[in-house]
Short mmCIF file of C-alpha atoms in Angstrom, two decimals:
data_model
loop_
_atom_site.label_atom_id
_atom_site.label_comp_id
_atom_site.label_asym_id
_atom_site.label_seq_id
_atom_site.Cartn_x
_atom_site.Cartn_y
_atom_site.Cartn_z
CA UNK A 1327 5.18 -7.98 10.67
CA UNK A 1328 2.99 -8.30 7.61
CA UNK A 1329 -0.47 -9.59 8.70
CA UNK A 1330 -2.34 -9.60 5.39
CA UNK A 1331 -2.21 -7.91 2.00
CA UNK A 1332 -4.36 -7.42 -1.17
CA UNK A 1333 -7.42 -6.47 0.85
CA UNK A 1334 -10.18 -5.43 -1.60
CA UNK A 1335 -8.33 -6.65 -4.65
CA UNK A 1336 -9.60 -8.85 -7.50
CA UNK A 1337 -8.23 -12.05 -8.73
CA UNK A 1338 -5.40 -10.57 -10.75
CA UNK A 1339 -5.28 -6.81 -10.00
CA UNK A 1340 -6.07 -4.09 -7.49
CA UNK A 1341 -7.69 -0.81 -7.86
CA UNK A 1342 -5.16 2.09 -7.69
CA UNK A 1343 -5.00 3.54 -4.24
CA UNK A 1344 -4.65 7.29 -3.76
CA UNK A 1345 -4.41 9.50 -0.75
CA UNK A 1346 -7.32 8.11 1.18
CA UNK A 1347 -6.59 6.72 4.56
CA UNK A 1348 -8.57 3.73 5.79
CA UNK A 1349 -10.76 3.82 8.99
CA UNK A 1350 -11.42 1.13 11.50
CA UNK A 1351 -14.71 0.50 13.35
CA UNK A 1352 -16.83 -2.44 14.53
CA UNK A 1353 -19.58 -1.70 12.06
CA UNK A 1354 -21.92 -4.59 12.97
CA UNK A 1355 -21.27 -4.51 16.69
CA UNK A 1356 -20.07 -8.13 16.76
CA UNK A 1357 -16.90 -7.41 18.60
CA UNK A 1358 -14.70 -7.80 15.50
CA UNK A 1359 -13.46 -4.53 13.88
CA UNK A 1360 -13.74 -3.86 10.15
CA UNK A 1361 -11.27 -1.93 8.03
CA UNK A 1362 -13.19 0.41 5.74
CA UNK A 1363 -11.20 1.79 2.76
CA UNK A 1364 -11.57 3.04 -0.70
CA UNK A 1365 -9.50 3.39 -3.88
CA UNK A 1366 -12.47 3.54 -6.27
CA UNK A 1367 -14.95 1.12 -4.79
CA UNK A 1368 -15.59 1.15 -1.03
CA UNK A 1369 -14.74 -2.03 0.87
CA UNK A 1370 -15.39 -3.32 4.40
CA UNK A 1371 -12.71 -5.90 5.33
CA UNK A 1372 -12.50 -8.24 8.25
CA UNK A 1373 -9.78 -6.72 10.45
CA UNK A 1374 -8.27 -10.05 11.50
CA UNK A 1375 -7.95 -11.61 8.06
CA UNK A 1376 -8.54 -8.88 5.52
CA UNK A 1377 -11.36 -10.92 3.94
CA UNK A 1378 -13.93 -8.91 2.00
CA UNK A 1379 -17.21 -8.43 3.91
CA UNK A 1380 -18.88 -6.13 1.36
CA UNK A 1381 -18.03 -3.83 -1.56
CA UNK A 1382 -19.93 -0.95 -3.15
CA UNK A 1383 -19.04 1.14 -6.20
CA UNK A 1384 -18.18 4.71 -5.05
CA UNK A 1385 -21.30 6.92 -5.19
CA UNK A 1386 -23.59 3.86 -5.28
CA UNK A 1387 -24.94 1.51 -2.63
CA UNK A 1388 -25.37 -2.15 -2.20
CA UNK A 1389 -28.77 -1.98 -3.77
CA UNK A 1390 -27.08 -1.26 -7.08
CA UNK A 1391 -24.34 -3.97 -7.21
CA UNK A 1392 -23.71 -3.63 -10.93
CA UNK A 1393 -23.26 0.08 -10.93
CA UNK A 1394 -19.96 1.59 -12.11
CA UNK A 1395 -17.83 3.63 -9.81
CA UNK A 1396 -18.19 7.51 -10.09
CA UNK A 1397 -14.53 8.14 -9.55
CA UNK A 1398 -11.43 7.75 -7.33
CA UNK A 1399 -11.40 8.50 -3.63
CA UNK A 1400 -8.87 11.09 -2.59
CA UNK A 1401 -9.79 12.04 0.99
CA UNK A 1402 -9.76 9.67 3.96
CA UNK A 1403 -12.78 7.66 5.00
CA UNK A 1404 -14.96 9.32 7.63
CA UNK A 1405 -16.49 7.22 10.32
CA UNK A 1406 -18.87 9.07 12.62
CA UNK A 1407 -22.36 9.16 14.12
CA UNK A 1408 -23.47 11.75 11.65
CA UNK A 1409 -27.17 12.07 12.67
CA UNK A 1410 -26.67 11.63 16.34
CA UNK A 1411 -28.76 8.44 16.61
CA UNK A 1412 -26.17 6.29 18.17
CA UNK A 1413 -25.16 4.36 15.07
CA UNK A 1414 -22.03 4.83 12.92
CA UNK A 1415 -22.15 6.08 9.37
CA UNK A 1416 -19.49 5.94 6.64
CA UNK A 1417 -18.92 9.15 4.68
CA UNK A 1418 -16.96 9.19 1.43
CA UNK A 1419 -16.18 11.73 -1.31
CA UNK A 1420 -15.09 11.00 -4.89
CA UNK A 1421 -14.28 12.12 -8.34
CA UNK A 1422 -17.18 13.64 -10.23
CA UNK A 1423 -18.33 15.66 -7.24
CA UNK A 1424 -20.17 12.94 -5.40
CA UNK A 1425 -20.39 12.76 -1.61
CA UNK A 1426 -22.13 9.80 0.02
CA UNK A 1427 -23.26 8.82 3.49
CA UNK A 1428 -23.76 5.09 4.12
CA UNK A 1429 -25.07 3.06 7.08
CA UNK A 1430 -22.95 0.35 8.46
CA UNK A 1431 -24.05 -2.14 5.86
CA UNK A 1432 -23.21 -0.04 2.89
CA UNK A 1433 -26.62 1.29 2.02
CA UNK A 1434 -27.33 5.06 1.56
CA UNK A 1435 -28.70 7.06 4.43
CA UNK A 1436 -31.76 9.13 3.46
CA UNK A 1437 -30.91 12.22 1.44
CA UNK A 1438 -27.70 10.76 -0.03
CA UNK A 1439 -25.68 10.78 -2.22
CA UNK A 1440 -25.34 14.50 -3.13
CA UNK A 1441 -23.38 16.10 -5.94
CA UNK A 1442 -22.64 19.77 -4.97
CA UNK A 1443 -20.24 20.16 -8.04
CA UNK A 1444 -19.12 18.08 -11.01
CA UNK A 1445 -15.52 18.65 -10.07
CA UNK A 1446 -13.50 16.06 -8.13
CA UNK A 1447 -13.87 16.32 -4.31
CA UNK A 1448 -10.44 16.11 -2.69
CA UNK A 1449 -11.40 17.26 0.80
CA UNK A 1450 -13.84 15.73 3.26
CA UNK A 1451 -14.35 16.50 6.96
CA UNK A 1452 -17.12 16.32 9.48
CA UNK A 1453 -17.84 18.60 12.49
CA UNK A 1454 -20.67 19.58 14.78
CA UNK A 1455 -20.56 23.25 13.84
CA UNK A 1456 -23.40 24.34 16.09
CA UNK A 1457 -23.12 21.78 19.00
CA UNK A 1458 -26.56 20.34 18.32
CA UNK A 1459 -25.44 16.66 18.36
CA UNK A 1460 -25.54 16.12 14.58
CA UNK A 1461 -22.62 16.56 12.31
CA UNK A 1462 -22.15 18.70 9.20
CA UNK A 1463 -20.18 17.41 6.23
CA UNK A 1464 -17.65 19.60 4.60
CA UNK A 1465 -16.28 18.96 1.09
CA UNK A 1466 -13.84 20.94 -1.07
CA UNK A 1467 -13.26 20.58 -4.83
CA UNK A 1468 -10.43 20.68 -7.27
CA UNK A 1469 -12.24 23.31 -9.30
CA UNK A 1470 -11.45 26.34 -11.48
CA UNK A 1471 -13.51 28.60 -9.29
CA UNK A 1472 -13.23 30.62 -6.04
CA UNK A 1473 -16.42 28.82 -4.86
CA UNK A 1474 -14.70 25.76 -3.58
CA UNK A 1475 -16.18 24.67 -0.23
CA UNK A 1476 -19.64 23.23 0.59
CA UNK A 1477 -21.09 22.47 4.02
CA UNK A 1478 -24.02 19.99 3.96
CA UNK A 1479 -26.29 19.12 6.83
CA UNK A 1480 -26.54 15.46 7.79
CA UNK A 1481 -29.70 15.33 5.74
CA UNK A 1482 -27.84 16.27 2.50
CA UNK A 1483 -29.18 19.82 2.37
CA UNK A 1484 -26.59 22.56 1.77
CA UNK A 1485 -26.21 24.60 4.96
CA UNK A 1486 -27.30 28.18 4.94
CA UNK A 1487 -24.40 30.58 4.13
CA UNK A 1488 -22.67 28.01 1.91
CA UNK A 1489 -20.97 27.35 -0.47
CA UNK A 1490 -18.01 29.69 -0.13
CA UNK A 1491 -16.22 31.68 -1.39
CA UNK A 1492 -19.02 33.41 -3.25
CA UNK A 1493 -18.48 37.06 -2.24
CA UNK A 1494 -15.67 39.54 -2.14
CA UNK A 1495 -14.45 38.90 1.41
CA UNK A 1496 -11.31 37.16 0.15
CA UNK A 1497 -9.42 35.40 -2.51
CA UNK A 1498 -9.63 31.63 -3.29
CA UNK A 1499 -9.45 29.05 -6.05
CA UNK A 1500 -9.39 25.26 -6.33
CA UNK A 1501 -8.55 23.06 -3.42
CA UNK A 1502 -6.32 20.26 -4.78
CA UNK A 1503 -5.75 18.30 -1.57
CA UNK A 1504 -7.57 17.56 1.75
CA UNK A 1505 -6.73 21.04 2.93
CA UNK A 1506 -9.58 21.93 5.40
CA UNK A 1507 -8.98 22.24 9.13
CA UNK A 1508 -11.94 22.53 11.60
CA UNK A 1509 -11.73 23.70 15.13
CA UNK A 1510 -12.56 26.44 17.66
CA UNK A 1511 -10.22 29.33 16.83
CA UNK A 1512 -11.73 32.29 18.61
CA UNK A 1513 -12.71 30.58 21.89
CA UNK A 1514 -16.54 30.85 21.36
CA UNK A 1515 -16.95 27.07 21.70
CA UNK A 1516 -18.08 26.90 18.06
CA UNK A 1517 -16.04 25.45 15.21
CA UNK A 1518 -14.46 27.53 12.46
CA UNK A 1519 -13.19 26.35 9.08
CA UNK A 1520 -9.75 27.19 7.65
CA UNK A 1521 -9.52 26.63 3.84
CA UNK A 1522 -6.23 27.12 2.06
CA UNK A 1523 -6.46 26.98 -1.80
CA UNK A 1524 -4.68 27.55 -5.07
CA UNK A 1525 -3.67 31.13 -4.26
CA UNK A 1526 -1.35 32.76 -1.69
CA UNK A 1527 -4.32 33.49 0.56
CA UNK A 1528 -6.02 31.43 3.22
CA UNK A 1529 -9.73 31.78 3.92
CA UNK A 1530 -11.18 31.20 7.41
CA UNK A 1531 -14.94 31.02 8.02
CA UNK A 1532 -17.36 31.07 10.91
CA UNK A 1533 -19.94 28.25 10.76
CA UNK A 1534 -22.38 30.52 9.05
CA UNK A 1535 -19.92 31.10 6.15
CA UNK A 1536 -18.88 34.63 7.16
CA UNK A 1537 -15.12 35.17 6.88
CA UNK A 1538 -13.24 35.60 10.04
CA UNK A 1539 -11.56 39.03 10.65
CA UNK A 1540 -7.84 39.43 10.46
CA UNK A 1541 -5.70 41.45 12.79
CA UNK A 1542 -5.75 45.28 12.30
CA UNK A 1543 -2.05 45.11 11.69
CA UNK A 1544 -2.96 44.18 8.09
CA UNK A 1545 -5.22 47.10 7.65
CA UNK A 1546 -8.72 48.06 8.67
CA UNK A 1547 -11.71 45.69 8.27
CA UNK A 1548 -9.82 42.91 6.44
CA UNK A 1549 -10.76 39.26 6.62
CA UNK A 1550 -8.40 36.35 6.60
CA UNK A 1551 -8.93 35.79 2.90
CA UNK A 1552 -7.92 39.36 2.07
CA UNK A 1553 -4.39 39.08 3.52
CA UNK A 1554 -1.86 37.50 1.27
CA UNK A 1555 0.82 35.26 2.70
CA UNK A 1556 4.51 36.22 1.98
CA UNK A 1557 7.75 34.70 3.20
CA UNK A 1558 8.71 38.09 4.49
CA UNK A 1559 6.56 39.58 7.18
CA UNK A 1560 7.33 43.20 6.22
CA UNK A 1561 6.12 42.55 2.71
CA UNK A 1562 3.06 40.67 4.00
CA UNK A 1563 2.22 43.70 6.15
CA UNK A 1564 2.58 46.05 3.15
CA UNK A 1565 0.22 43.79 1.19
CA UNK A 1566 2.22 43.33 -2.03
CA UNK A 1567 5.56 42.38 -3.48
CA UNK A 1568 7.18 43.33 -6.80
CA UNK A 1569 7.60 39.90 -8.34
CA UNK A 1570 10.29 41.46 -10.52
CA UNK A 1571 13.29 39.42 -11.49
CA UNK A 1572 16.43 40.95 -9.89
CA UNK A 1573 14.56 42.39 -7.04
CA UNK A 1574 15.32 41.11 -3.52
CA UNK A 1575 13.93 37.70 -2.45
CA UNK A 1576 11.63 39.35 0.06
CA UNK A 1577 9.70 40.90 -2.83
CA UNK A 1578 9.29 37.67 -4.66
CA UNK A 1579 8.88 34.58 -2.40
CA UNK A 1580 5.32 33.63 -1.29
CA UNK A 1581 3.51 30.30 -0.79
CA UNK A 1582 0.79 28.68 -2.87
CA UNK A 1583 -1.72 26.60 -1.06
CA UNK A 1584 -3.16 24.37 -3.78
CA UNK A 1585 -1.94 21.31 -1.89
CA UNK A 1586 -1.26 23.26 1.34
CA UNK A 1587 -3.31 21.62 4.02
CA UNK A 1588 -3.93 23.24 7.37
CA UNK A 1589 -4.39 22.02 10.92
CA UNK A 1590 -5.74 23.63 14.16
CA UNK A 1591 -4.09 22.83 17.48
CA UNK A 1592 -2.78 24.42 20.74
CA UNK A 1593 0.93 24.23 20.02
CA UNK A 1594 2.21 25.96 23.22
CA UNK A 1595 -0.45 24.61 25.63
CA UNK A 1596 -1.82 28.01 26.66
CA UNK A 1597 -5.37 27.17 25.88
CA UNK A 1598 -5.51 29.03 22.53
CA UNK A 1599 -5.53 27.28 19.25
CA UNK A 1600 -3.25 28.13 16.38
CA UNK A 1601 -3.42 27.36 12.60
CA UNK A 1602 -0.44 25.60 10.98
CA UNK A 1603 -0.26 25.51 7.19
CA UNK A 1604 2.45 24.14 4.86
CA UNK A 1605 2.74 25.96 1.57
CA UNK A 1606 4.70 25.56 -1.63
CA UNK A 1607 6.92 28.61 -1.35
CA UNK A 1608 7.70 29.76 -4.93
CA UNK A 1609 9.28 32.72 -6.73
CA UNK A 1610 6.51 34.91 -8.17
CA UNK A 1611 8.54 35.92 -11.24
CA UNK A 1612 7.28 34.59 -14.51
CA UNK A 1613 7.45 30.79 -14.54
CA UNK A 1614 6.74 30.68 -10.82
CA UNK A 1615 9.55 28.21 -9.87
CA UNK A 1616 8.96 26.24 -6.62
CA UNK A 1617 11.61 26.61 -3.96
CA UNK A 1618 10.59 24.68 -0.81
CA UNK A 1619 7.73 23.55 1.39
CA UNK A 1620 7.45 26.16 4.10
CA UNK A 1621 5.53 25.84 7.39
CA UNK A 1622 3.59 28.88 8.72
CA UNK A 1623 2.07 29.26 12.14
CA UNK A 1624 -0.80 31.76 12.65
CA UNK A 1625 -2.94 33.02 15.57
CA UNK A 1626 -6.72 33.07 15.35
CA UNK A 1627 -6.55 36.67 14.00
CA UNK A 1628 -4.28 35.63 11.17
CA UNK A 1629 -1.20 37.30 12.81
CA UNK A 1630 1.97 35.22 12.96
CA UNK A 1631 2.34 33.22 16.13
CA UNK A 1632 4.61 34.80 18.74
CA UNK A 1633 4.01 33.56 22.25
CA UNK A 1634 5.55 31.53 25.09
CA UNK A 1635 8.97 32.56 23.98
CA UNK A 1636 8.62 31.26 20.40
CA UNK A 1637 8.46 33.66 17.52
CA UNK A 1638 7.18 32.61 14.21
CA UNK A 1639 7.14 36.17 12.70
CA UNK A 1640 9.90 34.78 10.46
CA UNK A 1641 9.37 31.19 9.37
CA UNK A 1642 11.72 28.23 8.63
CA UNK A 1643 13.08 28.82 5.15
CA UNK A 1644 14.71 26.69 2.44
CA UNK A 1645 13.63 23.39 3.93
CA UNK A 1646 14.58 21.61 0.73
CA UNK A 1647 14.14 22.09 -3.05
CA UNK A 1648 11.64 19.76 -4.90
CA UNK A 1649 12.91 16.53 -6.21
CA UNK A 1650 10.09 16.32 -8.68
CA UNK A 1651 6.70 17.91 -9.18
CA UNK A 1652 5.82 15.84 -12.28
CA UNK A 1653 3.07 13.19 -11.45
CA UNK A 1654 4.07 11.49 -14.78
CA UNK A 1655 7.40 10.65 -13.08
CA UNK A 1656 6.19 10.07 -9.54
CA UNK A 1657 2.89 10.77 -7.87
CA UNK A 1658 2.95 14.11 -6.07
CA UNK A 1659 3.90 14.55 -2.43
CA UNK A 1660 1.14 16.06 -0.30
CA UNK A 1661 2.68 18.12 2.60
CA UNK A 1662 -0.11 17.51 5.15
CA UNK A 1663 0.92 18.97 8.48
CA UNK A 1664 0.80 16.88 11.61
CA UNK A 1665 0.83 18.21 15.25
CA UNK A 1666 2.06 15.85 18.07
CA UNK A 1667 4.14 16.01 21.17
CA UNK A 1668 7.17 13.93 20.20
CA UNK A 1669 9.33 14.48 23.23
CA UNK A 1670 6.82 14.55 25.96
CA UNK A 1671 7.36 18.20 27.13
CA UNK A 1672 3.72 19.20 26.67
CA UNK A 1673 4.32 21.29 23.55
CA UNK A 1674 3.43 20.26 20.06
CA UNK A 1675 5.93 19.64 17.23
CA UNK A 1676 4.95 20.22 13.61
CA UNK A 1677 5.64 17.45 11.08
CA UNK A 1678 5.18 17.09 7.35
CA UNK A 1679 6.42 15.18 4.35
CA UNK A 1680 7.92 17.32 1.60
CA UNK A 1681 8.56 17.16 -2.08
CA UNK A 1682 12.34 17.21 -1.23
CA UNK A 1683 11.94 13.44 -0.38
CA UNK A 1684 12.19 14.00 3.35
CA UNK A 1685 9.99 13.97 6.40
CA UNK A 1686 10.36 17.11 8.54
CA UNK A 1687 9.76 17.69 12.22
CA UNK A 1688 10.01 21.28 13.56
CA UNK A 1689 9.97 22.17 17.22
CA UNK A 1690 8.47 25.57 18.26
CA UNK A 1691 11.99 27.00 18.26
CA UNK A 1692 11.84 26.53 14.45
CA UNK A 1693 14.58 23.99 14.33
CA UNK A 1694 14.64 20.27 13.63
CA UNK A 1695 16.06 18.30 16.54
CA UNK A 1696 18.03 15.12 16.58
CA UNK A 1697 18.29 13.36 13.16
CA UNK A 1698 15.40 15.15 11.60
CA UNK A 1699 14.69 15.63 8.70
CA UNK A 1700 14.61 11.97 7.61
CA UNK A 1701 15.06 11.19 3.88
CA UNK A 1702 13.34 8.43 2.04
CA UNK A 1703 15.05 9.48 -1.17
CA UNK A 1704 18.70 8.71 -1.86
CA UNK A 1705 20.05 10.22 -5.11
CA UNK A 1706 22.59 7.35 -5.24
CA UNK A 1707 19.72 4.89 -5.71
CA UNK A 1708 18.60 6.59 -8.83
CA UNK A 1709 14.87 6.23 -7.98
CA UNK A 1710 12.67 8.96 -6.63
CA UNK A 1711 10.83 8.24 -3.42
CA UNK A 1712 8.29 10.26 -1.45
CA UNK A 1713 6.75 9.79 1.95
CA UNK A 1714 3.13 9.87 3.17
CA UNK A 1715 1.61 12.00 5.86
CA UNK A 1716 2.85 10.47 9.17
CA UNK A 1717 0.83 8.95 11.97
CA UNK A 1718 2.17 9.36 15.55
CA UNK A 1719 1.86 7.25 18.64
CA UNK A 1720 3.84 6.45 21.74
CA UNK A 1721 4.09 2.76 20.83
CA UNK A 1722 5.82 1.60 23.97
CA UNK A 1723 4.35 4.18 26.33
CA UNK A 1724 7.75 5.55 27.41
CA UNK A 1725 6.80 9.15 27.09
CA UNK A 1726 8.48 9.58 23.67
CA UNK A 1727 6.48 9.20 20.56
CA UNK A 1728 7.22 7.14 17.43
CA UNK A 1729 6.46 8.41 13.89
CA UNK A 1730 4.97 5.97 11.37
CA UNK A 1731 4.63 6.65 7.72
CA UNK A 1732 4.82 4.87 4.32
CA UNK A 1733 6.70 5.73 1.14
CA UNK A 1734 6.30 5.13 -2.55
CA UNK A 1735 8.48 4.93 -5.59
CA UNK A 1736 8.97 6.41 -9.01
CA UNK A 1737 6.85 5.13 -11.89
CA UNK A 1738 8.58 2.46 -13.97
CA UNK A 1739 11.04 1.62 -11.16
CA UNK A 1740 9.49 -1.88 -10.52
CA UNK A 1741 10.23 -1.17 -6.91
CA UNK A 1742 8.07 -0.64 -3.85
CA UNK A 1743 7.96 1.72 -0.96
CA UNK A 1744 8.40 0.98 2.74
CA UNK A 1745 6.67 1.16 6.06
CA UNK A 1746 8.87 3.32 8.28
CA UNK A 1747 8.91 3.57 12.04
CA UNK A 1748 11.15 6.32 13.49
CA UNK A 1749 11.89 7.39 17.09
CA UNK A 1750 10.99 10.93 18.26
CA UNK A 1751 14.34 12.23 17.16
CA UNK A 1752 14.05 10.89 13.62
CA UNK A 1753 16.19 7.76 13.97
CA UNK A 1754 14.86 4.72 12.04
CA UNK A 1755 13.65 1.83 14.24
CA UNK A 1756 12.10 -0.29 11.52
CA UNK A 1757 11.97 -0.05 7.74
CA UNK A 1758 10.01 -2.81 6.00
CA UNK A 1759 9.38 -3.21 2.29
CA UNK A 1760 5.76 -3.01 1.34
CA UNK A 1761 4.43 -5.77 -0.97
CA UNK A 1762 5.32 -5.53 -4.62
CA UNK A 1763 2.59 -4.33 -7.04
CA UNK A 1764 -0.08 -6.95 -7.75
CA UNK A 1765 -1.00 -7.04 -11.47
CA UNK A 1766 0.59 -5.06 -14.26
CA UNK A 1767 1.69 -1.83 -12.41
CA UNK A 1768 5.42 -1.05 -12.39
CA UNK A 1769 5.76 0.58 -8.93
CA UNK A 1770 4.19 0.48 -5.54
CA UNK A 1771 4.02 2.05 -2.11
CA UNK A 1772 1.36 3.94 -0.14
CA UNK A 1773 0.49 7.57 -0.81
CA UNK A 1774 -2.02 7.73 2.07
CA UNK A 1775 -1.24 8.18 5.74
CA UNK A 1776 -1.15 4.96 7.73
CA UNK A 1777 -4.06 4.27 10.14
CA UNK A 1778 -3.18 2.91 13.62
CA UNK A 1779 -5.87 0.77 15.30
CA UNK A 1780 -6.48 -2.54 16.91
CA UNK A 1781 -8.11 -4.54 14.12
CA UNK A 1782 -8.19 -8.01 15.73
CA UNK A 1783 -8.64 -9.81 19.00
CA UNK A 1784 -5.15 -9.30 20.46
CA UNK A 1785 -4.27 -6.22 22.59
CA UNK A 1786 -1.80 -4.77 20.11
CA UNK A 1787 -2.01 -2.12 17.52
CA UNK A 1788 -1.88 -2.71 13.84
CA UNK A 1789 -1.13 -0.47 10.88
CA UNK A 1790 -3.60 -0.45 7.98
CA UNK A 1791 -2.25 0.99 4.71
CA UNK A 1792 -4.10 1.86 1.44
CA UNK A 1793 -1.37 0.96 -1.02
CA UNK A 1794 -1.12 2.10 -4.68
CA UNK A 1795 -1.13 -1.38 -6.31
CA UNK A 1796 -1.35 -4.07 -3.63
CA UNK A 1797 -4.72 -3.16 -2.07
CA UNK A 1798 -5.14 -2.70 1.65
CA UNK A 1799 -2.36 -4.21 3.73
CA UNK A 1800 -2.08 -4.61 7.51
CA UNK A 1801 1.00 -5.00 9.75
CA UNK A 1802 1.13 -6.18 13.32
CA UNK A 1803 2.94 -4.03 15.87
CA UNK A 1804 3.80 -6.43 18.67
CA UNK A 1805 4.02 -5.13 22.17
CA UNK A 1806 1.88 -2.02 21.61
CA UNK A 1807 -1.00 -2.88 23.87
CA UNK A 1808 -0.41 0.17 26.05
CA UNK A 1809 0.34 2.52 23.18
CA UNK A 1810 -0.92 6.16 23.23
CA UNK A 1811 -2.34 7.46 20.00
CA UNK A 1812 -1.54 11.07 19.09
CA UNK A 1813 -2.23 11.42 15.37
CA UNK A 1814 -4.05 8.24 14.36
CA UNK A 1815 -4.63 8.51 10.67
CA UNK A 1816 -4.82 10.82 7.77
CA UNK A 1817 -5.77 14.39 8.99
CA UNK A 1818 -5.55 13.18 12.54
CA UNK A 1819 -8.76 11.29 13.19
CA UNK A 1820 -11.82 9.73 11.69
CA UNK A 1821 -13.62 13.07 11.41
CA UNK A 1822 -10.68 14.17 9.18
CA UNK A 1823 -10.87 17.64 10.70
CA UNK A 1824 -7.03 18.00 11.09
CA UNK A 1825 -6.83 18.28 14.85
CA UNK A 1826 -4.72 16.04 17.12
CA UNK A 1827 -6.01 13.32 19.38
CA UNK A 1828 -5.70 13.79 23.15
CA UNK A 1829 -3.52 10.94 24.46
CA UNK A 1830 -5.97 8.22 23.53
CA UNK A 1831 -5.00 4.90 25.06
CA UNK A 1832 -5.91 1.24 24.33
CA UNK A 1833 -8.98 1.18 26.62
CA UNK A 1834 -10.61 4.06 24.70
CA UNK A 1835 -9.88 2.98 21.09
CA UNK A 1836 -13.37 1.46 20.60
CA UNK A 1837 -14.82 4.96 21.22
CA UNK A 1838 -12.65 6.68 18.62
CA UNK A 1839 -15.22 6.84 15.84
CA UNK A 1840 -17.70 8.42 18.24
CA UNK A 1841 -15.56 10.45 20.66
CA UNK A 1842 -11.96 10.80 19.48
CA UNK A 1843 -10.77 13.69 21.73
#
């Protein structure tokens, strides 16, 4: 049920919304939550009505109300107590290389903003890398360089050992999506960073910037970033393929991770975290044609997951050919992986939206159960449609999760996308048209993952969406007062670290910006 629309818009148009998921928090501690979102400017909206409380241009604060925006906002809004003083901060990253930390009123915290690069920042996460009570801020850039990742202290100073990659421990290039995942991979109670980028390699770093070691099966003294990913494990172990036309597929198919986001989660519940990454598997012959979005599951030592009776030594293949990769036709799909227990059996499923126009859900047996995958695109309609990263929650608390996502349409279609709610087996429960574009735009929908939160005084959840051309919109979800949140928003949570929530219920939602696990 549509609650309000055009949040943050002007009298006759709205800023173009990208892949940035909104956040929800009671910024001023008055008992009424705000929705914080950004397309270009950053807005705080009254959760109950969508009314504008304040606006700042991206990269500026409220002390400079006439300043121009420094660029669009690609990654989700971070809400966290960055400096450990008990108050919430807002962290944003933008085009032009700017990263900002604001207080709850929209004014800069001391030491901010910072500009670690002039290239657009497409990744933003926070983490307490050394368990000292203050958070580090991690940004990645769409840059023509292997130095693509910066870690900044809460004061704005670049952390010792960063940026990376600035040595010969691996291969990397630009990061063109919110790709970073942060979590404890090796069981030392400290966080590690996994950074896929525009190569067929994945870098993984300790908090001090040193590359994590890979399994000896790949050769002596190799780090994560020195082991290329191939579709075929035998070729991956050898370390190279021929990339010659006419040679077997095993010699030619490998994934690129320019838009290949990672996540860190314990999929089989054995107490050890794994890394899931979705890559664009392509044929490495000249022309590099894309074939499908392929999911990969790795252990902490970079070997492929094979445990608890589930073997990912070979991966799901041919999940679906691309409908389009031309953003002049339709804005690109971002295959951000999501981990959630859909069926209530204690194991996690792996979900992602693909450039084949479908949302996929893989169980650990490497198959899609029930009605999965679910297609938002129908060739008979004659209009391309893509789906956002999903959010996941057990809305009716019956032990089975629902999957919530948005979709968007082809440019020039004069159509709009939908808000989709599916059951755990991929059957549609609700499909509601999003508002039409407001202003002169000729298409609409939402590229960013939905955010699930209680934004008003009733006990139920709402869905907040950053749409492309109708501003921030909100939908009521009646009867969800006892819902359990599993993957709340883009990249899982308000720290945007790509790790799942731990069965957060209604009574704990107010703590999510501070303690989300």
